[in-house]
PDB file of C-alpha atoms in Angstrom:
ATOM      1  CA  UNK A   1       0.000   0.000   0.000  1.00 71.00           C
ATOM      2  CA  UNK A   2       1.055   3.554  -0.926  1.00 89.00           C
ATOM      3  CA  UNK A   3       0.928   6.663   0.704  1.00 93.00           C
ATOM      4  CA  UNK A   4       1.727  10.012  -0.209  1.00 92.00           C
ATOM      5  CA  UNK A   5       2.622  13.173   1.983  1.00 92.00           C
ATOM      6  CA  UNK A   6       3.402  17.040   1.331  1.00 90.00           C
ATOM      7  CA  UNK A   7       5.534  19.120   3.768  1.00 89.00           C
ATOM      8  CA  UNK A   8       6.682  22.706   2.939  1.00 87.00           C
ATOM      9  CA  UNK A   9       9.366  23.082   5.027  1.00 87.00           C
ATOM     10  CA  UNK A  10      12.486  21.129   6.449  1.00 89.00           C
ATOM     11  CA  UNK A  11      11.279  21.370   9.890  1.00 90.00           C
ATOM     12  CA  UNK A  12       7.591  19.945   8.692  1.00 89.00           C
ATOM     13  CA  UNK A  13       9.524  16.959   7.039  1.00 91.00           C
ATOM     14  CA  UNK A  14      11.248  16.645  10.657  1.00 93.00           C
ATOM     15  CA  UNK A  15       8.273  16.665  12.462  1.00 92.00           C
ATOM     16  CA  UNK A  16       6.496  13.847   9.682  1.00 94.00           C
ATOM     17  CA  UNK A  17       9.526  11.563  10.627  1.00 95.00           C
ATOM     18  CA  UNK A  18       8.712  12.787  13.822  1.00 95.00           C
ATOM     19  CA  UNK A  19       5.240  11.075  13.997  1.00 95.00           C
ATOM     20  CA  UNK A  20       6.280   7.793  11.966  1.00 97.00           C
ATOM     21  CA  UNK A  21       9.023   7.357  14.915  1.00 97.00           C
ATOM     22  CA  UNK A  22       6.265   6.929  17.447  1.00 96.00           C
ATOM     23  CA  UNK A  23       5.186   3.615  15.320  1.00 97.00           C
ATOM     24  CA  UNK A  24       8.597   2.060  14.803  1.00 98.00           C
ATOM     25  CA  UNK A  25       9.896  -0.260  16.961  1.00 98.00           C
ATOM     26  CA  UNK A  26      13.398  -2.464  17.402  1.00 98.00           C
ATOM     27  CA  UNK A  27      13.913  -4.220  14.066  1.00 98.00           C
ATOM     28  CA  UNK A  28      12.138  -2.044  11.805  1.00 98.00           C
ATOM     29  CA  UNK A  29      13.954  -1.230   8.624  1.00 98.00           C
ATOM     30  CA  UNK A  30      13.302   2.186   6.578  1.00 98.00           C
ATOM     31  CA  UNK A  31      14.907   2.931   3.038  1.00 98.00           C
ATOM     32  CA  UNK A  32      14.861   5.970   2.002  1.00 97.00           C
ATOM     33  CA  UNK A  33      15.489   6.858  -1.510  1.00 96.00           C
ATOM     34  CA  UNK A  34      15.467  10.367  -3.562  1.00 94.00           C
ATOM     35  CA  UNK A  35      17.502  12.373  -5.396  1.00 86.00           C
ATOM     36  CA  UNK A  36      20.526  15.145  -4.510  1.00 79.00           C
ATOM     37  CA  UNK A  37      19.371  17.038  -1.711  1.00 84.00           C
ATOM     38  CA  UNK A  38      16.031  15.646  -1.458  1.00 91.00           C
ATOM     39  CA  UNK A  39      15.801  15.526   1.839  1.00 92.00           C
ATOM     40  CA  UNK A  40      16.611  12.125   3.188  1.00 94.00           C
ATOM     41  CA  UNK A  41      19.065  13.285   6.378  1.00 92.00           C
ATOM     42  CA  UNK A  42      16.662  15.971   6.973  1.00 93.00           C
ATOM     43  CA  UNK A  43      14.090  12.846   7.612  1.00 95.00           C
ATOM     44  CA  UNK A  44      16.278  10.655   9.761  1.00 97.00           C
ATOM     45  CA  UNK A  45      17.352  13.585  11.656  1.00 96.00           C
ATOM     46  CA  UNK A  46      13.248  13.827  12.744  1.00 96.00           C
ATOM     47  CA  UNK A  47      13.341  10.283  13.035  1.00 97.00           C
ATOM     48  CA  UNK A  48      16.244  10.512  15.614  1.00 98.00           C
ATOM     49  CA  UNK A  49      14.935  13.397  17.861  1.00 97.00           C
ATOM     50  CA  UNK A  50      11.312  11.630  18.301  1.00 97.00           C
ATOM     51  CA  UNK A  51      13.165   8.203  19.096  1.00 98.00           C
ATOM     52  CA  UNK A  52      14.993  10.121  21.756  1.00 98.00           C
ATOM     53  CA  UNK A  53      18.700   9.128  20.322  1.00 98.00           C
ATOM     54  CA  UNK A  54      22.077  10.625  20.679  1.00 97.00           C
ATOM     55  CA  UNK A  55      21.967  13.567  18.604  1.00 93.00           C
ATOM     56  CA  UNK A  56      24.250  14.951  15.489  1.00 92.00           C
ATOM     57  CA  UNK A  57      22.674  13.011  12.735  1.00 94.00           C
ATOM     58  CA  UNK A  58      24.691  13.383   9.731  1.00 89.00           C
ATOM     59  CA  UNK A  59      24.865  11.825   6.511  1.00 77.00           C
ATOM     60  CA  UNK A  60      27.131   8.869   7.165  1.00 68.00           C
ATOM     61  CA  UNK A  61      28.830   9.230   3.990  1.00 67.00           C
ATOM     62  CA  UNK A  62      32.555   7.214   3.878  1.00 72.00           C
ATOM     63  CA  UNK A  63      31.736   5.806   7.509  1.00 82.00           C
ATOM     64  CA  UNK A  64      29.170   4.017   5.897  1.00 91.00           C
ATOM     65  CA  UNK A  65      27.049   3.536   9.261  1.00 94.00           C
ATOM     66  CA  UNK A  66      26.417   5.603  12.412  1.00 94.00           C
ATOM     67  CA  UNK A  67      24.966   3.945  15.381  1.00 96.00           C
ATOM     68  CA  UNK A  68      22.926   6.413  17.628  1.00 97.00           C
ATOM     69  CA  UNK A  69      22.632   5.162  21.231  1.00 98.00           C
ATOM     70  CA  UNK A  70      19.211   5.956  22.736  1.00 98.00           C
ATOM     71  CA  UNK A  71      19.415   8.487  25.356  1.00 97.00           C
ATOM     72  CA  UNK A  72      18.010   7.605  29.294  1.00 96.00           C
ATOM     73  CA  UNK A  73      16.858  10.519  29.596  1.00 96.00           C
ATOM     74  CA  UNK A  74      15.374  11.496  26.380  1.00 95.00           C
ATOM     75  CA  UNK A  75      11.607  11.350  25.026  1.00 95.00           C
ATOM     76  CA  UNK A  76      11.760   7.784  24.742  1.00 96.00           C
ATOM     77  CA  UNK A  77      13.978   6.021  27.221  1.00 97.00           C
ATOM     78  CA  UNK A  78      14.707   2.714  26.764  1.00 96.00           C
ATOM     79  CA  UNK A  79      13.620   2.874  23.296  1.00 97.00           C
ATOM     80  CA  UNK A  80      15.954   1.067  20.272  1.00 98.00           C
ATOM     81  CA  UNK A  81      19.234   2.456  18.948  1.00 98.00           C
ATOM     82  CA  UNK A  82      19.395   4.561  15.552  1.00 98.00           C
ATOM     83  CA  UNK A  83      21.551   2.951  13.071  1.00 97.00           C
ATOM     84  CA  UNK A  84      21.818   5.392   9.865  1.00 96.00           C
ATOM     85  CA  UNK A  85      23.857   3.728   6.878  1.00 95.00           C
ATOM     86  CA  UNK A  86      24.790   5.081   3.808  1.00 92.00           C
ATOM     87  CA  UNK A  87      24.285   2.492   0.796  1.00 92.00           C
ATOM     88  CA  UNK A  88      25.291   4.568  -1.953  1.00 89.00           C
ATOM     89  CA  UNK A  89      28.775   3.380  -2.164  1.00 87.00           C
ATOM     90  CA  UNK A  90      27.607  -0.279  -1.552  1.00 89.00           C
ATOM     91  CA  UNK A  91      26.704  -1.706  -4.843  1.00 85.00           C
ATOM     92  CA  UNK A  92      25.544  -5.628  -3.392  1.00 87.00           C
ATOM     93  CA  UNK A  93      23.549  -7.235  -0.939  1.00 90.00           C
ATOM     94  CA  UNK A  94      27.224  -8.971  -0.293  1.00 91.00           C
ATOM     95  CA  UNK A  95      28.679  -5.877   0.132  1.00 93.00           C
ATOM     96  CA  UNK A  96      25.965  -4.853   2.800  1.00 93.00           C
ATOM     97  CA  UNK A  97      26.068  -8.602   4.374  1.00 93.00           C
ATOM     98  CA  UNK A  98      29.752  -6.878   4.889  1.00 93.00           C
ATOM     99  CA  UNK A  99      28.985  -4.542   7.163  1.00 93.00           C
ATOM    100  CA  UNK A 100      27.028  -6.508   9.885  1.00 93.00           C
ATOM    101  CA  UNK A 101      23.890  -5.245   9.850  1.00 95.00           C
ATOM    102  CA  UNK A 102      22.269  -8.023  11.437  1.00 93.00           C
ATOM    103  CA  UNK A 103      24.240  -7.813  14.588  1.00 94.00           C
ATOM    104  CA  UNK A 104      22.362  -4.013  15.450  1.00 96.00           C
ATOM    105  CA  UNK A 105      18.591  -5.437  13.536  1.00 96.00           C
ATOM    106  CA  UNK A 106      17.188  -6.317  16.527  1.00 96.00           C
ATOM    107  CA  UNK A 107      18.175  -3.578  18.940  1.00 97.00           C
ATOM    108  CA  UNK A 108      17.525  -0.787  16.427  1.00 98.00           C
ATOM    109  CA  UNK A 109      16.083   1.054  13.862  1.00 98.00           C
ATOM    110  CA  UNK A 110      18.080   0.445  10.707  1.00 98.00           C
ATOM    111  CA  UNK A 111      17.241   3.693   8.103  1.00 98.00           C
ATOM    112  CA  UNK A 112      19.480   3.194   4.536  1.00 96.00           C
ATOM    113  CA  UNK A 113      19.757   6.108   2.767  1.00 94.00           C
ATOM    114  CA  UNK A 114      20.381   4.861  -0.999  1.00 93.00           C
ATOM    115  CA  UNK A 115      19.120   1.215  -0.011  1.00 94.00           C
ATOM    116  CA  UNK A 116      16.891   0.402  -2.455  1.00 95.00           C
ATOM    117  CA  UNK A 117      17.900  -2.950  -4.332  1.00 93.00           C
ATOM    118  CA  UNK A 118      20.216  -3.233  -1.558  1.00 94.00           C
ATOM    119  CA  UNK A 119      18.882  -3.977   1.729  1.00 96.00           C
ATOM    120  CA  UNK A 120      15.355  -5.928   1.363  1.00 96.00           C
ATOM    121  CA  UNK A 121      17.176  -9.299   2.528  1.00 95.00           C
ATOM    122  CA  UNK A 122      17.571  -8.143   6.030  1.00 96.00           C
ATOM    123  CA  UNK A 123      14.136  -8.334   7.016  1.00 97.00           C
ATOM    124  CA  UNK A 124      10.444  -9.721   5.548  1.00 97.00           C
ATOM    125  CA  UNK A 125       8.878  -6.310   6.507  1.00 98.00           C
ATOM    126  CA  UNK A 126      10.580  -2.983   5.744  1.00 98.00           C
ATOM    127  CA  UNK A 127       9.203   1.357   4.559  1.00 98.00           C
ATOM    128  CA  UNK A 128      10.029   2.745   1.832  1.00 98.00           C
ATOM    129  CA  UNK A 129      10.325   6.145   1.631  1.00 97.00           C
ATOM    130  CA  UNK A 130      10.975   7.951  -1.389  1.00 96.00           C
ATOM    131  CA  UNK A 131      11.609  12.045  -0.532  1.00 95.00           C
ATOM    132  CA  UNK A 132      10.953  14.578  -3.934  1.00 92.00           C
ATOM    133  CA  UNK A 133      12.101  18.454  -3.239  1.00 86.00           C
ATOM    134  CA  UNK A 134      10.226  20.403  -5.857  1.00 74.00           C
ATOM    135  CA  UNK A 135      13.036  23.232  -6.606  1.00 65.00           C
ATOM    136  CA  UNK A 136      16.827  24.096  -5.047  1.00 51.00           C
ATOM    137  CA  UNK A 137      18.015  20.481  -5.445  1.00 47.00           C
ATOM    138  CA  UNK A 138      21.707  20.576  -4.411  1.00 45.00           C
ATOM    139  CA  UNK A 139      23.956  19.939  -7.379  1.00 35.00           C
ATOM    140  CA  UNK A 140      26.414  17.227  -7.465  1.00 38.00           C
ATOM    141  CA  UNK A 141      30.173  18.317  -6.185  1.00 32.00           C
ATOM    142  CA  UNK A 142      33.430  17.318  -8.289  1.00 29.00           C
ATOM    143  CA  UNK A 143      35.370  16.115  -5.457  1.00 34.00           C
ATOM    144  CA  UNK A 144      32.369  13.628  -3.634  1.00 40.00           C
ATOM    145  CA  UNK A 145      31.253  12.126  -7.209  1.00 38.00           C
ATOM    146  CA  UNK A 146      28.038  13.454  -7.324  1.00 40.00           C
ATOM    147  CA  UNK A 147      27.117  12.516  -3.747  1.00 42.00           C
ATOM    148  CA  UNK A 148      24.513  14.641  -1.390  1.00 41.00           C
ATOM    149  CA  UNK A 149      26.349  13.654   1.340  1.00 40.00           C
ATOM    150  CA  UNK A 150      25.707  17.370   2.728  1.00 41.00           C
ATOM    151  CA  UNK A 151      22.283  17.689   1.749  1.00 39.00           C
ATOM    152  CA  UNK A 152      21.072  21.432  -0.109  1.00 39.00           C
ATOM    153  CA  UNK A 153      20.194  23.392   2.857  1.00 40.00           C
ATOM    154  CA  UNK A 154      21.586  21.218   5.651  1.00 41.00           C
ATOM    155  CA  UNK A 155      24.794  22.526   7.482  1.00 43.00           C
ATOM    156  CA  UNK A 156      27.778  19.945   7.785  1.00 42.00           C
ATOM    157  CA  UNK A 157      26.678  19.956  11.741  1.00 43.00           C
ATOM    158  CA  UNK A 158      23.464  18.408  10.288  1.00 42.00           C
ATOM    159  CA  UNK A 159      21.353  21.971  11.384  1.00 43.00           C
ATOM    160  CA  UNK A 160      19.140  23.273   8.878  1.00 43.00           C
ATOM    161  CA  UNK A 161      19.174  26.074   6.166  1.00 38.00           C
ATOM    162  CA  UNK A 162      16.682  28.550   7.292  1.00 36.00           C
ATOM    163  CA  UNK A 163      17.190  29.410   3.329  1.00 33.00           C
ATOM    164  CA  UNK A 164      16.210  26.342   2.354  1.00 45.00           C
ATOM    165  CA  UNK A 165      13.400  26.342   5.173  1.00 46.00           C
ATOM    166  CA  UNK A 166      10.295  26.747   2.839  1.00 55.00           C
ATOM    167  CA  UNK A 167      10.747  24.689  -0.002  1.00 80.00           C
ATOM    168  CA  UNK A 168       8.294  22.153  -0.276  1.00 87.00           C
ATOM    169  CA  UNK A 169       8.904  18.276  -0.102  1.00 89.00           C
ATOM    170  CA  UNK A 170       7.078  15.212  -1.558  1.00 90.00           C
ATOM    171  CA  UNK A 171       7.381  11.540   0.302  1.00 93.00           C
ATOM    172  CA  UNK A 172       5.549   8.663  -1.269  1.00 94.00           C
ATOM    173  CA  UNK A 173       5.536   5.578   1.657  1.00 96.00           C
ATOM    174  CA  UNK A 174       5.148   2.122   0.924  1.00 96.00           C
ATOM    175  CA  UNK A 175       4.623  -0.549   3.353  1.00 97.00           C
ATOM    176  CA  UNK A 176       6.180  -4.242   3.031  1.00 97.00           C
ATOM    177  CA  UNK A 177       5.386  -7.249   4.827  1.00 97.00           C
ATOM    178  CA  UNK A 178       3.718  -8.659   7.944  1.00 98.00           C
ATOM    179  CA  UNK A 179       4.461  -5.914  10.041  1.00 98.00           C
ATOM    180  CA  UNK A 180       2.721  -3.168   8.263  1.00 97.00           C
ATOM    181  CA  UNK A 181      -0.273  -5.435   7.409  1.00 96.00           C
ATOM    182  CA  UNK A 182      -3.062  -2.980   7.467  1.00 93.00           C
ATOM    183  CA  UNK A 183      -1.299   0.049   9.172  1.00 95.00           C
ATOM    184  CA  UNK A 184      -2.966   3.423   8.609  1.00 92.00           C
ATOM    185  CA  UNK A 185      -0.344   5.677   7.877  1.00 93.00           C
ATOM    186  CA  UNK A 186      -2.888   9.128   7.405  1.00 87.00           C
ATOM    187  CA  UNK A 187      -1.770  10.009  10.895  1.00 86.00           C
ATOM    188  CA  UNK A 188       1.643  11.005   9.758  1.00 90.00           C
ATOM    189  CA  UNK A 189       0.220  14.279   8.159  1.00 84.00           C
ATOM    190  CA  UNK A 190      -0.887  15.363  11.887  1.00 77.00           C
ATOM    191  CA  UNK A 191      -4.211  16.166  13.407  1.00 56.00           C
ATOM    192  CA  UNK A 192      -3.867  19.871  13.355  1.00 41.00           C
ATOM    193  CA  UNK A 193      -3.228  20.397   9.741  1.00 47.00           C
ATOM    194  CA  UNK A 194      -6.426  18.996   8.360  1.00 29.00           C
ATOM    195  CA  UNK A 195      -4.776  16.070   6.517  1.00 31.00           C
ATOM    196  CA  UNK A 196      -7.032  14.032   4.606  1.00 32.00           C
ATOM    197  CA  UNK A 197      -6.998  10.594   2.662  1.00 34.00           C
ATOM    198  CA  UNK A 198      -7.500   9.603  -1.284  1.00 35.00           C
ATOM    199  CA  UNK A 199      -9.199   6.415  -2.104  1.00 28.00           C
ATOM    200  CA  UNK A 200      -8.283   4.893  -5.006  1.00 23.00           C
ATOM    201  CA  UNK A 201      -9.484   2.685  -7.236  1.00 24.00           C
ATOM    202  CA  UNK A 202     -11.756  -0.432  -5.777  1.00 28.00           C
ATOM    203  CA  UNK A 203     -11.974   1.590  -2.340  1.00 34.00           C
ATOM    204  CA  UNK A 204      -8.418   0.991  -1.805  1.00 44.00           C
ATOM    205  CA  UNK A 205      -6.772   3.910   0.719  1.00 47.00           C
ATOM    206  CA  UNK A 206      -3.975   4.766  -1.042  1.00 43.00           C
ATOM    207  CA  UNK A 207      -2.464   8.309  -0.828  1.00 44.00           C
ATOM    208  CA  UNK A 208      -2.622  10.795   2.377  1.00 46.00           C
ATOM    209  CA  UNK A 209      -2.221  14.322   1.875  1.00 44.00           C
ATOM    210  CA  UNK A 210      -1.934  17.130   3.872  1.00 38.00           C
ATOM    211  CA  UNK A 211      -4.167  20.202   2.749  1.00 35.00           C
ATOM    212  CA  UNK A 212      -2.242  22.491   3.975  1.00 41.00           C
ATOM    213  CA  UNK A 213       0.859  21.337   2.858  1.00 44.00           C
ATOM    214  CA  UNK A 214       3.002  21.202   5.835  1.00 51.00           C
ATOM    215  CA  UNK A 215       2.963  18.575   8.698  1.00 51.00           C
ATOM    216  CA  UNK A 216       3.151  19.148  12.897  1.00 49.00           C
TER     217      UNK A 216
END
């Protein structure tokens, strides 16, 4: 099933992540996909705050993987790690087998950035989450080989661009396997913004949108 979302700023795509946070759980894989600066730290660094992880989410870039303890004394405590990996350099499921991944599945939250085609092994259930930024996409750099490793209008710290703060953002979420077996995902949009959901054909929810175009 398929679900799409609007935000119109960074901090609304934070806040998004924010809310699908509250539904994940230890062992839950995310992939996110999209193109140069599309957004897809921006999303794990919501992710990260709502789980209540050590903070300074980053794109993980030539450390491949970043493992992000949960904090005691954060929103969640005793909720699972963060483990963020970068995929984009990783061009097998071999090559991911590599890096261990399974040891950290069942403690964590594993999001891939780039892991489409890559990472679907590792569990039976698993989100994908493609981001789209509608204008300002960062352009690839000579020296990082056309990598977004510092997304457009994130600061190397991770912070974001208050330039970059309004531009609006697309995610389209699909859920795969078991686990997501007849999860609504409208919720995401948040209460206070008036989302509402598109049926498609046969009935079928399929898209959620938010009217107003941003998230809280």
């Amino acid at each position: 099933m398929d679900w799409k979302f609007s935000t119109a700023t960074a901090e609304g795509t934070q806040r998004l992540a924010g809310n699908l946070a509250r539904m994940l759980e230890a062992g839950d894989l995310v992939i996110l996909s999209g193109g140069l600066g599309a957004g897809k730290t921006t999303f794990t660094q919501g992710l990260g705050r709502s789980l209540g992880v050590r903070d300074g989410i980053i794109s993980p870039t030539f450390v491949l993987v970043r493992i992000h303890p949960n904090l005691p004394d954060g929103p969640r405590p005793g909720g699972p790690d963060l483990v963020h990996v970068d995929a984009y350099r990783l061009g097998s499921e071999a090559e991911i087998d590599d890096i261990d991944l399974e040891n950290t599945m069942d403690s964590a939250v594993t999001v891939v950035e780039w892991g489409t085609g890559r990472v679907e092994h590792l569990s039976a259930s698993w989100l994908e989450i493609e981001l789209d930024r509608a204008t300002g996409a960062a352009s690839p750099r000579a020296d990082d080989g056309g990598r977004d490793d510092v997304p457009g209008g994130m600061g190397a710290d991770g912070s974001i661009d208050e330039d970059d703060a309004d531009e609006p953002r697309t995610l389209r979420l699909r859920a795969v396997g078991p686990r997501w077996d007849g999860v609504d995902f409208s919720a995401l949009a948040g209460a206070s913004n008036d989302a509402r959901a598109v049926y498609g054909a046969g009935g079928t929810k399929g898209m959620a949108e938010s009217s107003k175009g941003d998230v809280e």
